[in-house]
Amino acid sequence: MEAARKADDASQGTTRAGDEKPTYAAMYSYLPEHIRIPEGTPLVPSMPVTSNEGTVGHIHWSEEMANHVLETEFGSVEEGKRYLRDISKDADVLGGYPDPKDPSVRRIPIPGQLYSMRLWTGHQERSRTVCWNIVSNDSGEPMRKPKNLEMYTVDPTGSIDHRCFSMEAAQDFDKPELLRSETWCYPDGTVIEFVVGRKSALRVRLPVRPHDGNPCSERYREHKILKIKEYLEDDGEE
């Protein structure tokens, strides 16, 4: 597809002579302010990211690429854009970084380490999930997971259950070492244990939004730091 070729060239900074420089798809302008890309913005070179041994390339959609798909799927570009605008109004934003204006952002130090957990719940109301990064204590900037750190979910008996994988790790990127940071995303109320050098360092129950189902809560419940050996029955409203 010629439109995809042009977008790939622009992403690598190799736009061919005679090619009009592609712009980001208009759908990116429908996103929340902190990740919004204004309509008509030219595609800029970015770090090439591939997965599955180079068989999959990860690039932004150009306006030309998106318009081809919208016309095929909806019969017209205008109808497709109308649909995208509608679903984007309440769409969740999973991964990446928190909205700078998000009041739910919390930074939780990991004892004895030079980094912390930074979690947030903003723009995740539909999925009822919580995202977090690992951030440097000095700079506050997000970073990749240190090699001696692992994170696990914890079951209701207090036993370690499953290893937590970041959204980036799940993509099976060919060169993960090029990534600047990682983001984890798990359901409300999940208990996460941080293990450093095979020693448990921190156990955190993620925040819980008001909900009639499981986990049940009449109001927003902040994260809670738990004792490492604590039995994890729901202790009710705090």
Short mmCIF file of C-alpha atoms in Angstrom, two decimals:
data_model
loop_
_atom_site.label_atom_id
_atom_site.label_comp_id
_atom_site.label_asym_id
_atom_site.label_seq_id
_atom_site.Cartn_x
_atom_site.Cartn_y
_atom_site.Cartn_z
CA MET A 1 0.00 0.00 0.00
CA GLU A 2 1.57 3.25 -1.17
CA ALA A 3 0.15 5.30 1.71
CA ALA A 4 1.76 2.95 4.25
CA ARG A 5 5.07 3.13 2.42
CA LYS A 6 5.03 6.93 2.57
CA ALA A 7 4.18 6.89 6.29
CA ASP A 8 6.98 4.41 6.97
CA ASP A 9 9.45 6.54 5.01
CA ALA A 10 8.42 9.65 6.97
CA SER A 11 8.76 7.79 10.28
CA GLN A 12 12.32 6.87 9.34
CA GLY A 13 13.12 10.35 8.05
CA THR A 14 13.58 9.12 4.49
CA THR A 15 10.71 10.81 2.62
CA ARG A 16 11.41 10.40 -1.08
CA ALA A 17 11.89 13.32 -3.46
CA GLY A 18 8.55 14.20 -5.00
CA ASP A 19 6.51 12.67 -2.17
CA GLU A 20 4.26 15.01 -0.24
CA LYS A 21 5.11 14.73 3.45
CA PRO A 22 2.38 12.70 5.22
CA THR A 23 0.45 14.11 8.17
CA TYR A 24 -0.77 12.30 11.27
CA ALA A 25 -4.27 10.85 10.93
CA ALA A 26 -7.02 13.21 12.10
CA MET A 27 -8.17 10.58 14.61
CA TYR A 28 -5.23 11.50 16.86
CA SER A 29 -6.76 14.96 17.28
CA TYR A 30 -9.82 13.38 18.94
CA LEU A 31 -7.78 12.03 21.87
CA PRO A 32 -7.45 13.56 25.36
CA GLU A 33 -5.40 16.73 25.49
CA HIS A 34 -2.23 15.21 26.95
CA ILE A 35 -1.77 12.81 24.01
CA ARG A 36 -3.59 14.76 21.30
CA ILE A 37 -1.87 15.43 17.97
CA PRO A 38 -3.41 18.44 16.17
CA GLU A 39 -4.94 17.68 12.79
CA GLY A 40 -2.58 18.45 9.92
CA THR A 41 0.61 17.87 11.93
CA PRO A 42 3.36 16.44 9.66
CA LEU A 43 4.64 12.97 10.56
CA VAL A 44 8.04 13.28 12.21
CA PRO A 45 10.82 10.70 12.34
CA SER A 46 10.56 8.36 15.31
CA MET A 47 12.47 5.42 16.73
CA PRO A 48 11.81 2.41 14.46
CA VAL A 49 9.98 -0.27 16.43
CA THR A 50 9.34 -3.78 15.15
CA SER A 51 8.19 -7.03 16.72
CA ASN A 52 8.01 -10.73 15.87
CA GLU A 53 11.47 -10.75 14.28
CA GLY A 54 10.82 -7.71 12.13
CA THR A 55 7.60 -8.97 10.58
CA VAL A 56 5.48 -6.29 12.29
CA GLY A 57 6.28 -2.58 12.20
CA HIS A 58 4.78 -0.11 14.68
CA ILE A 59 4.18 3.36 13.21
CA HIS A 60 1.58 6.10 13.52
CA TRP A 61 -1.24 6.14 10.99
CA SER A 62 -1.05 8.85 8.37
CA GLU A 63 -4.14 10.73 7.20
CA GLU A 64 -3.92 9.01 3.81
CA MET A 65 -3.69 5.54 5.38
CA ALA A 66 -6.62 6.19 7.71
CA ASN A 67 -8.80 7.63 4.95
CA HIS A 68 -8.35 4.51 2.81
CA VAL A 69 -9.53 2.32 5.69
CA LEU A 70 -12.41 4.60 6.71
CA GLU A 71 -13.74 4.77 3.17
CA THR A 72 -13.62 0.97 2.90
CA GLU A 73 -15.21 0.32 6.29
CA PHE A 74 -17.81 3.11 6.42
CA GLY A 75 -18.45 3.99 2.79
CA SER A 76 -17.09 7.50 3.25
CA VAL A 77 -14.26 9.20 5.09
CA GLU A 78 -16.66 11.68 6.71
CA GLU A 79 -18.83 8.93 8.19
CA GLY A 80 -15.78 7.09 9.48
CA LYS A 81 -14.40 10.22 11.15
CA ARG A 82 -17.78 10.91 12.73
CA TYR A 83 -17.72 7.43 14.25
CA LEU A 84 -14.17 7.84 15.53
CA ARG A 85 -14.99 11.19 17.11
CA ASP A 86 -17.96 9.64 18.92
CA ILE A 87 -16.10 6.64 20.35
CA SER A 88 -13.10 8.77 21.30
CA LYS A 89 -15.16 10.95 23.65
CA ASP A 90 -15.23 8.30 26.37
CA ALA A 91 -12.41 6.02 25.23
CA ASP A 92 -9.94 4.78 27.83
CA VAL A 93 -6.24 5.55 27.48
CA LEU A 94 -4.14 2.60 28.58
CA GLY A 95 -0.38 2.74 28.85
CA GLY A 96 2.05 5.55 28.18
CA TYR A 97 2.19 8.34 30.75
CA PRO A 98 -0.45 9.93 32.98
CA ASP A 99 -2.26 13.14 32.14
CA PRO A 100 -0.32 15.95 33.87
CA LYS A 101 -3.68 17.21 35.20
CA ASP A 102 -4.72 13.80 36.58
CA PRO A 103 -5.36 14.12 40.35
CA SER A 104 -5.15 10.35 40.84
CA VAL A 105 -1.39 10.14 40.23
CA ARG A 106 0.42 8.66 43.24
CA ARG A 107 4.12 7.97 43.74
CA ILE A 108 4.98 5.08 46.05
CA PRO A 109 8.63 4.60 47.11
CA ILE A 110 10.05 1.10 46.90
CA PRO A 111 12.06 0.62 50.12
CA GLY A 112 15.82 0.65 49.67
CA GLN A 113 15.69 1.45 45.96
CA LEU A 114 16.44 4.50 43.80
CA TYR A 115 13.10 4.24 42.03
CA SER A 116 9.39 4.31 42.85
CA MET A 117 6.05 3.11 41.54
CA ARG A 118 3.95 5.84 39.91
CA LEU A 119 0.31 4.84 39.47
CA TRP A 120 -2.78 6.54 38.07
CA THR A 121 -6.42 5.76 37.29
CA GLY A 122 -7.34 8.66 35.01
CA HIS A 123 -8.88 7.96 31.58
CA GLN A 124 -9.50 4.31 32.54
CA GLU A 125 -13.08 4.46 33.80
CA ARG A 126 -14.55 1.97 31.32
CA SER A 127 -11.90 -0.71 31.79
CA ARG A 128 -11.58 -0.02 35.53
CA THR A 129 -7.85 -0.55 35.36
CA VAL A 130 -4.83 1.07 37.01
CA CYS A 131 -1.62 1.89 35.13
CA TRP A 132 1.82 2.40 36.60
CA ASN A 133 5.41 3.15 35.59
CA ILE A 134 8.69 2.78 37.40
CA VAL A 135 10.19 6.27 37.88
CA SER A 136 13.57 7.53 39.04
CA ASN A 137 13.57 9.03 42.53
CA ASP A 138 16.02 11.72 41.42
CA SER A 139 14.49 12.91 38.17
CA GLY A 140 10.94 11.60 38.46
CA GLU A 141 11.28 10.38 34.88
CA PRO A 142 9.87 6.99 33.86
CA MET A 143 12.39 4.24 33.20
CA ARG A 144 12.60 0.64 32.09
CA LYS A 145 12.23 -2.07 34.71
CA PRO A 146 15.53 -2.72 36.50
CA LYS A 147 16.85 -6.22 35.80
CA ASN A 148 16.70 -7.30 39.44
CA LEU A 149 13.07 -6.17 39.88
CA GLU A 150 10.08 -8.42 39.27
CA MET A 151 6.42 -7.76 39.99
CA TYR A 152 3.76 -10.35 40.75
CA THR A 153 0.05 -10.46 41.39
CA VAL A 154 -0.92 -11.87 44.78
CA ASP A 155 -3.91 -14.14 45.38
CA PRO A 156 -6.41 -13.77 48.29
CA THR A 157 -4.39 -16.12 50.51
CA GLY A 158 -1.35 -13.87 50.26
CA SER A 159 0.57 -16.18 47.91
CA ILE A 160 2.40 -14.92 44.84
CA ASP A 161 0.33 -15.77 41.78
CA HIS A 162 1.51 -14.59 38.35
CA ARG A 163 4.41 -12.49 37.10
CA CYS A 164 3.39 -9.05 35.81
CA PHE A 165 4.41 -8.18 32.27
CA SER A 166 4.43 -4.64 30.94
CA MET A 167 2.34 -3.64 27.95
CA GLU A 168 5.59 -3.23 26.02
CA ALA A 169 6.82 -6.72 26.93
CA ALA A 170 3.52 -8.14 25.72
CA GLN A 171 4.22 -6.61 22.29
CA ASP A 172 7.33 -8.79 21.93
CA PHE A 173 9.42 -5.92 20.57
CA ASP A 174 12.58 -7.00 18.78
CA LYS A 175 14.79 -4.45 20.57
CA PRO A 176 13.20 -3.73 23.98
CA GLU A 177 16.46 -2.15 25.13
CA LEU A 178 15.64 0.84 22.90
CA LEU A 179 12.48 1.62 24.85
CA ARG A 180 12.72 4.51 27.30
CA SER A 181 10.13 3.19 29.75
CA GLU A 182 7.44 0.59 30.37
CA THR A 183 3.86 0.67 31.62
CA TRP A 184 1.89 -1.97 33.50
CA CYS A 185 -1.90 -2.12 33.54
CA TYR A 186 -4.00 -4.28 35.89
CA PRO A 187 -7.60 -4.27 37.20
CA ASP A 188 -8.80 -2.23 40.18
CA GLY A 189 -7.96 -3.79 43.53
CA THR A 190 -5.27 -6.15 42.25
CA VAL A 191 -2.53 -6.76 44.81
CA ILE A 192 0.98 -6.35 43.39
CA GLU A 193 4.19 -7.52 45.05
CA PHE A 194 7.54 -5.96 44.15
CA VAL A 195 10.45 -8.38 44.47
CA VAL A 196 13.99 -7.01 44.30
CA GLY A 197 16.81 -9.52 44.03
CA ARG A 198 14.42 -12.32 45.03
CA LYS A 199 13.44 -10.48 48.20
CA SER A 200 9.96 -9.01 48.67
CA ALA A 201 10.25 -5.24 49.01
CA LEU A 202 6.70 -3.90 48.71
CA ARG A 203 3.12 -5.14 48.49
CA VAL A 204 0.46 -2.73 47.19
CA ARG A 205 -3.25 -3.07 46.64
CA LEU A 206 -4.23 -0.97 43.63
CA PRO A 207 -6.96 1.68 43.96
CA VAL A 208 -10.62 0.71 43.60
CA ARG A 209 -13.31 2.85 41.97
CA PRO A 210 -16.92 2.94 43.21
CA HIS A 211 -18.52 -0.26 41.91
CA ASP A 212 -21.33 -2.68 42.70
CA GLY A 213 -19.47 -5.72 41.43
CA ASN A 214 -16.17 -7.32 42.44
CA PRO A 215 -14.28 -5.64 44.01
CA CYS A 216 -17.26 -3.89 45.62
CA SER A 217 -16.76 -0.35 46.89
CA GLU A 218 -19.15 2.50 47.66
CA ARG A 219 -16.48 5.13 47.06
CA TYR A 220 -13.03 5.56 45.57
CA ARG A 221 -10.50 3.66 47.64
CA GLU A 222 -6.89 4.76 47.48
CA HIS A 223 -4.04 2.29 47.08
CA LYS A 224 -2.97 0.55 50.26
CA ILE A 225 0.47 -0.68 51.26
CA LEU A 226 0.08 -4.13 52.81
CA LYS A 227 2.28 -6.18 55.06
CA ILE A 228 4.14 -8.73 52.99
CA LYS A 229 2.54 -11.67 54.83
CA GLU A 230 -0.85 -10.04 55.29
CA TYR A 231 -3.93 -12.14 54.49
CA LEU A 232 -5.74 -10.33 51.74
CA GLU A 233 -9.43 -10.68 52.48
CA ASP A 234 -11.38 -7.53 51.58
CA ASP A 235 -11.23 -5.40 54.72
CA GLY A 236 -14.15 -3.20 53.70
CA GLU A 237 -14.27 0.54 53.41
CA GLU A 238 -11.36 2.41 54.92
#
